């Protein structure tokens, strides 16, 4: 095959693989969003991520929004004043916004406008409804889009992804897309699970990390160092890394055992996938094969 034909074939294969991954993630959230919102760890706060019980955190709502508070601090957002003085509010992107809980919490507590991106039509509808109900439609908008291929958006002082980055099938492309949306000095903040070097290559570690990735439809589980290298190529410099694993509360053993049984039962595929991935994550965290980090990267054109 001539080189040009070979390159074209490789590109078509990559596109096809990305589309399959995208559709799998969309189906996963179309099946699971409603029960995750009602029964998951973030129930009552419209978030689909884990609570972080950092030092001094006592209330469950504060644990669920701990990472949002850290994001606001990293971006230098000003607390809501009720009067922005007519000046345009800073704009932030939520890459993988779920049902909008993080964006709405930030918009309610800080002077900011947020665009939330999700590939799930169900999540867009729920987020838009919540914005109307809370009177935040002027500050938050939610759109259905692939965060690998962002639409034209206003320049942003920051972009964040909370437990959504690991769904990316093309990490370099996602990072480049996010960087292109950021103003000079803007921040890309990624809160997610990252592989460690512990037991790298060992069969047991590989089996459980694969089970975690397959269950939650994670196209990439990478290391902090590998991501830092990719970000550097996109003009993003790591400026903060905050270890969050010590502040996660493990699922009680009886509950974990029940989830393992349910994950092996003939449940609807999407539900089974979620349980299977969640229980595998607990095993991976307990053994130190993955760690939960908040990473902040700064854009510099120099």
Short mmCIF file of C-alpha atoms in Angstrom, two decimals:
data_model
loop_
_atom_site.label_atom_id
_atom_site.label_comp_id
_atom_site.label_asym_id
_atom_site.label_seq_id
_atom_site.Cartn_x
_atom_site.Cartn_y
_atom_site.Cartn_z
CA UNK A 1 0.00 0.00 0.00
CA UNK A 2 1.43 3.44 -0.91
CA UNK A 3 2.28 5.60 2.14
CA UNK A 4 -0.56 8.04 1.46
CA UNK A 5 -3.13 5.24 1.29
CA UNK A 6 -1.65 3.72 4.43
CA UNK A 7 -1.97 7.04 6.30
CA UNK A 8 -5.55 7.49 5.10
CA UNK A 9 -6.43 3.98 6.23
CA UNK A 10 -4.88 4.59 9.63
CA UNK A 11 -6.85 7.83 9.99
CA UNK A 12 -10.13 6.11 9.06
CA UNK A 13 -9.43 3.35 11.59
CA UNK A 14 -8.71 5.91 14.32
CA UNK A 15 -11.91 7.80 13.50
CA UNK A 16 -13.93 4.59 13.59
CA UNK A 17 -12.41 3.61 16.94
CA UNK A 18 -13.18 7.05 18.36
CA UNK A 19 -16.79 6.85 17.19
CA UNK A 20 -17.24 3.44 18.80
CA UNK A 21 -15.80 4.74 22.06
CA UNK A 22 -17.98 7.85 21.91
CA UNK A 23 -21.15 5.86 21.33
CA UNK A 24 -20.29 3.43 24.12
CA UNK A 25 -19.84 6.28 26.60
CA UNK A 26 -23.05 7.95 25.41
CA UNK A 27 -25.03 4.72 25.87
CA UNK A 28 -23.46 4.19 29.28
CA UNK A 29 -24.68 7.56 30.55
CA UNK A 30 -28.05 7.33 28.83
CA UNK A 31 -28.64 4.10 30.77
CA UNK A 32 -27.10 5.13 34.09
CA UNK A 33 -27.61 8.88 34.58
CA UNK A 34 -31.03 8.75 36.22
CA UNK A 35 -30.14 6.12 38.81
CA UNK A 36 -26.71 7.66 39.43
CA UNK A 37 -28.37 11.01 40.15
CA UNK A 38 -30.95 9.46 42.47
CA UNK A 39 -28.89 6.79 44.25
CA UNK A 40 -25.21 7.48 43.59
CA UNK A 41 -22.64 9.14 45.84
CA UNK A 42 -23.62 12.59 44.56
CA UNK A 43 -27.34 12.22 45.15
CA UNK A 44 -29.08 15.40 46.22
CA UNK A 45 -26.33 17.64 44.82
CA UNK A 46 -26.71 16.78 41.11
CA UNK A 47 -23.11 15.58 40.81
CA UNK A 48 -21.86 12.22 39.58
CA UNK A 49 -18.44 12.31 41.23
CA UNK A 50 -17.14 11.16 44.60
CA UNK A 51 -17.17 13.18 47.83
CA UNK A 52 -13.76 14.29 49.10
CA UNK A 53 -13.56 14.36 52.91
CA UNK A 54 -10.58 16.69 53.24
CA UNK A 55 -9.42 18.06 56.59
CA UNK A 56 -12.13 20.16 58.16
CA UNK A 57 -14.92 18.89 55.89
CA UNK A 58 -17.87 17.78 58.00
CA UNK A 59 -20.95 18.06 55.79
CA UNK A 60 -21.66 15.68 52.92
CA UNK A 61 -22.59 18.59 50.63
CA UNK A 62 -19.22 20.21 51.31
CA UNK A 63 -17.42 16.94 50.57
CA UNK A 64 -19.28 16.62 47.28
CA UNK A 65 -18.31 20.15 46.26
CA UNK A 66 -14.78 20.15 47.67
CA UNK A 67 -13.19 19.86 44.23
CA UNK A 68 -15.39 22.65 42.87
CA UNK A 69 -14.21 24.91 45.69
CA UNK A 70 -10.62 24.03 44.83
CA UNK A 71 -11.28 24.78 41.16
CA UNK A 72 -12.73 28.19 42.06
CA UNK A 73 -9.66 28.94 44.16
CA UNK A 74 -7.26 27.84 41.42
CA UNK A 75 -9.07 30.04 38.88
CA UNK A 76 -9.24 33.01 41.24
CA UNK A 77 -13.02 33.32 40.95
CA UNK A 78 -14.63 36.04 43.05
CA UNK A 79 -17.52 35.10 45.37
CA UNK A 80 -20.93 36.13 44.05
CA UNK A 81 -21.48 39.78 44.85
CA UNK A 82 -24.91 40.27 43.32
CA UNK A 83 -23.44 43.13 41.29
CA UNK A 84 -20.74 42.47 38.72
CA UNK A 85 -20.58 46.18 37.92
CA UNK A 86 -21.52 45.62 34.29
CA UNK A 87 -18.19 43.98 33.50
CA UNK A 88 -18.30 40.67 31.62
CA UNK A 89 -18.00 37.72 33.96
CA UNK A 90 -15.12 35.28 33.48
CA UNK A 91 -16.01 32.26 31.38
CA UNK A 92 -15.20 28.66 32.34
CA UNK A 93 -15.71 25.34 30.51
CA UNK A 94 -17.00 22.20 32.21
CA UNK A 95 -15.74 19.33 30.04
CA UNK A 96 -18.04 16.43 30.83
CA UNK A 97 -20.58 18.34 32.89
CA UNK A 98 -22.91 15.48 33.80
CA UNK A 99 -26.27 16.78 35.01
CA UNK A 100 -24.81 20.20 35.73
CA UNK A 101 -24.30 20.08 39.48
CA UNK A 102 -20.72 21.35 39.48
CA UNK A 103 -21.39 24.18 37.02
CA UNK A 104 -24.52 25.27 38.86
CA UNK A 105 -22.77 25.23 42.24
CA UNK A 106 -19.95 27.39 40.89
CA UNK A 107 -22.34 29.80 39.17
CA UNK A 108 -24.43 30.15 42.33
CA UNK A 109 -21.43 30.87 44.54
CA UNK A 110 -19.04 32.80 42.27
CA UNK A 111 -19.18 35.51 39.63
CA UNK A 112 -18.68 33.31 36.58
CA UNK A 113 -20.40 32.04 33.45
CA UNK A 114 -20.02 28.38 32.57
CA UNK A 115 -20.53 26.32 29.45
CA UNK A 116 -21.10 22.66 30.20
CA UNK A 117 -20.28 20.02 27.59
CA UNK A 118 -21.69 16.48 27.60
CA UNK A 119 -22.39 13.84 24.95
CA UNK A 120 -25.53 12.67 26.77
CA UNK A 121 -28.85 14.20 25.64
CA UNK A 122 -30.42 13.11 28.92
CA UNK A 123 -27.78 14.97 30.90
CA UNK A 124 -28.28 18.13 28.81
CA UNK A 125 -32.03 18.08 29.48
CA UNK A 126 -31.58 17.54 33.21
CA UNK A 127 -28.91 20.24 33.49
CA UNK A 128 -30.97 22.78 31.54
CA UNK A 129 -34.00 22.05 33.69
CA UNK A 130 -31.95 22.51 36.87
CA UNK A 131 -30.55 25.82 35.58
CA UNK A 132 -34.07 27.12 34.93
CA UNK A 133 -35.31 25.93 38.30
CA UNK A 134 -32.44 27.66 40.11
CA UNK A 135 -32.59 30.86 38.08
CA UNK A 136 -29.11 30.38 36.61
CA UNK A 137 -29.82 30.28 32.88
CA UNK A 138 -27.97 33.58 32.39
CA UNK A 139 -24.84 32.11 33.92
CA UNK A 140 -24.93 28.48 32.78
CA UNK A 141 -25.59 26.90 29.43
CA UNK A 142 -25.34 23.23 28.61
CA UNK A 143 -24.75 21.78 25.16
CA UNK A 144 -24.45 18.32 23.66
CA UNK A 145 -21.01 17.98 22.08
CA UNK A 146 -17.90 15.81 21.92
CA UNK A 147 -15.14 17.38 23.99
CA UNK A 148 -12.61 16.10 21.45
CA UNK A 149 -14.26 18.40 18.88
CA UNK A 150 -15.42 21.52 20.70
CA UNK A 151 -17.68 24.02 18.94
CA UNK A 152 -16.77 27.70 18.72
CA UNK A 153 -16.81 29.03 22.29
CA UNK A 154 -15.90 32.27 24.04
CA UNK A 155 -12.37 32.44 25.41
CA UNK A 156 -12.17 30.92 28.89
CA UNK A 157 -10.10 31.64 31.99
CA UNK A 158 -10.36 27.98 32.85
CA UNK A 159 -11.61 24.55 31.86
CA UNK A 160 -12.12 21.60 34.15
CA UNK A 161 -13.05 17.94 33.87
CA UNK A 162 -14.18 16.08 36.97
CA UNK A 163 -14.01 12.31 36.47
CA UNK A 164 -14.62 12.72 32.73
CA UNK A 165 -11.11 13.14 31.33
CA UNK A 166 -10.46 9.38 31.50
CA UNK A 167 -13.28 8.82 28.96
CA UNK A 168 -11.16 10.56 26.32
CA UNK A 169 -10.18 8.26 23.48
CA UNK A 170 -7.56 10.76 22.25
CA UNK A 171 -5.92 12.49 25.21
CA UNK A 172 -3.64 14.68 23.11
CA UNK A 173 -6.55 15.96 21.03
CA UNK A 174 -8.68 16.74 24.08
CA UNK A 175 -5.82 18.63 25.73
CA UNK A 176 -5.16 20.61 22.54
CA UNK A 177 -8.85 21.45 22.19
CA UNK A 178 -9.04 22.66 25.77
CA UNK A 179 -5.83 24.66 25.46
CA UNK A 180 -7.12 26.40 22.34
CA UNK A 181 -10.13 27.67 24.31
CA UNK A 182 -8.05 29.11 27.14
CA UNK A 183 -6.87 32.68 27.44
CA UNK A 184 -3.20 33.30 28.19
CA UNK A 185 -2.56 32.14 31.75
CA UNK A 186 -5.79 30.13 31.81
CA UNK A 187 -5.97 26.84 33.67
CA UNK A 188 -6.94 23.33 32.64
CA UNK A 189 -7.91 21.36 35.75
CA UNK A 190 -8.32 17.59 35.61
CA UNK A 191 -9.74 15.68 38.57
CA UNK A 192 -9.56 11.96 37.92
CA UNK A 193 -7.99 8.57 38.60
CA UNK A 194 -4.44 8.00 37.35
CA UNK A 195 -2.33 4.87 37.11
CA UNK A 196 0.65 4.49 39.41
CA UNK A 197 3.87 2.55 38.90
CA UNK A 198 3.03 0.08 41.65
CA UNK A 199 2.99 -3.51 40.38
CA UNK A 200 3.18 -2.22 36.80
CA UNK A 201 2.92 -5.21 34.49
CA UNK A 202 1.75 -7.61 37.21
CA UNK A 203 -1.15 -9.79 36.10
CA UNK A 204 -3.36 -9.07 39.12
CA UNK A 205 -2.98 -5.30 38.83
CA UNK A 206 -3.59 -5.43 35.09
CA UNK A 207 -6.73 -7.53 35.55
CA UNK A 208 -8.32 -5.15 38.07
CA UNK A 209 -7.35 -1.93 36.30
CA UNK A 210 -8.74 -3.37 33.06
CA UNK A 211 -11.96 -4.32 34.82
CA UNK A 212 -12.23 -0.78 36.18
CA UNK A 213 -11.65 0.78 32.75
CA UNK A 214 -13.99 -1.59 30.93
CA UNK A 215 -16.79 -1.21 33.47
CA UNK A 216 -16.78 2.59 33.42
CA UNK A 217 -15.94 2.82 29.69
CA UNK A 218 -12.66 4.64 30.29
CA UNK A 219 -10.71 4.84 27.06
CA UNK A 220 -7.59 6.03 28.80
CA UNK A 221 -6.05 5.34 32.15
CA UNK A 222 -2.74 7.16 32.13
CA UNK A 223 -0.08 8.24 34.59
CA UNK A 224 0.40 11.77 35.87
CA UNK A 225 3.83 11.91 34.22
CA UNK A 226 2.50 10.80 30.83
CA UNK A 227 -0.29 13.36 30.95
CA UNK A 228 2.14 16.10 32.00
CA UNK A 229 4.26 15.34 28.93
CA UNK A 230 1.23 15.48 26.61
CA UNK A 231 0.06 18.74 28.17
CA UNK A 232 3.50 20.28 27.75
CA UNK A 233 3.34 19.65 24.01
CA UNK A 234 0.07 21.64 23.96
CA UNK A 235 1.64 24.59 25.77
CA UNK A 236 0.29 23.68 29.20
CA UNK A 237 2.57 23.57 32.25
CA UNK A 238 1.74 21.61 35.41
CA UNK A 239 1.43 24.15 38.23
CA UNK A 240 -0.37 22.16 40.91
CA UNK A 241 -0.96 18.55 41.88
CA UNK A 242 -3.24 17.80 44.79
CA UNK A 243 -3.45 14.22 46.07
CA UNK A 244 -7.08 13.43 46.88
CA UNK A 245 -6.89 9.68 47.47
CA UNK A 246 -6.30 10.04 51.25
CA UNK A 247 -9.62 11.89 51.53
CA UNK A 248 -11.80 9.25 49.87
CA UNK A 249 -13.86 7.03 52.14
CA UNK A 250 -13.77 3.39 51.07
CA UNK A 251 -17.04 1.59 50.51
CA UNK A 252 -17.86 -0.63 53.54
CA UNK A 253 -16.93 -4.26 52.95
CA UNK A 254 -20.51 -5.63 53.20
CA UNK A 255 -21.67 -3.11 50.59
CA UNK A 256 -18.69 -3.89 48.37
CA UNK A 257 -19.42 -7.63 48.63
CA UNK A 258 -23.05 -7.03 47.63
CA UNK A 259 -21.93 -4.93 44.65
CA UNK A 260 -19.59 -7.69 43.53
CA UNK A 261 -22.49 -10.14 43.58
CA UNK A 262 -24.76 -7.77 41.68
CA UNK A 263 -22.03 -7.10 39.13
CA UNK A 264 -21.99 -10.83 38.35
CA UNK A 265 -25.78 -11.07 38.08
CA UNK A 266 -27.94 -10.73 34.93
CA UNK A 267 -28.63 -7.02 35.40
CA UNK A 268 -29.13 -4.66 32.49
CA UNK A 269 -25.73 -4.27 30.83
CA UNK A 270 -25.27 -0.57 31.66
CA UNK A 271 -26.07 -1.06 35.33
CA UNK A 272 -23.81 -4.10 35.52
CA UNK A 273 -20.97 -2.17 33.87
CA UNK A 274 -21.27 0.64 36.41
CA UNK A 275 -21.21 -1.74 39.39
CA UNK A 276 -18.38 -3.78 37.91
CA UNK A 277 -16.26 -0.70 37.30
CA UNK A 278 -17.03 0.79 40.69
CA UNK A 279 -16.08 -2.31 42.64
CA UNK A 280 -12.89 -2.71 40.60
CA UNK A 281 -11.99 0.90 41.38
CA UNK A 282 -12.22 0.19 45.10
CA UNK A 283 -9.80 -2.73 44.69
CA UNK A 284 -7.42 -0.59 42.62
CA UNK A 285 -7.44 2.26 45.14
CA UNK A 286 -6.94 -0.10 48.09
CA UNK A 287 -3.91 -1.66 46.40
CA UNK A 288 -2.41 1.63 45.23
CA UNK A 289 -2.71 0.78 41.53
CA UNK A 290 -4.59 4.00 40.84
CA UNK A 291 -4.69 7.29 42.70
CA UNK A 292 -7.15 10.18 42.65
CA UNK A 293 -5.54 13.52 41.76
CA UNK A 294 -6.46 17.10 40.99
CA UNK A 295 -4.00 18.43 38.42
CA UNK A 296 -3.85 22.06 37.27
CA UNK A 297 -2.07 23.14 34.10
CA UNK A 298 -1.41 26.76 33.07
CA UNK A 299 -1.39 27.98 29.48
CA UNK A 300 1.63 29.90 28.27
CA UNK A 301 2.28 30.93 24.68
CA UNK A 302 5.90 31.78 25.41
#
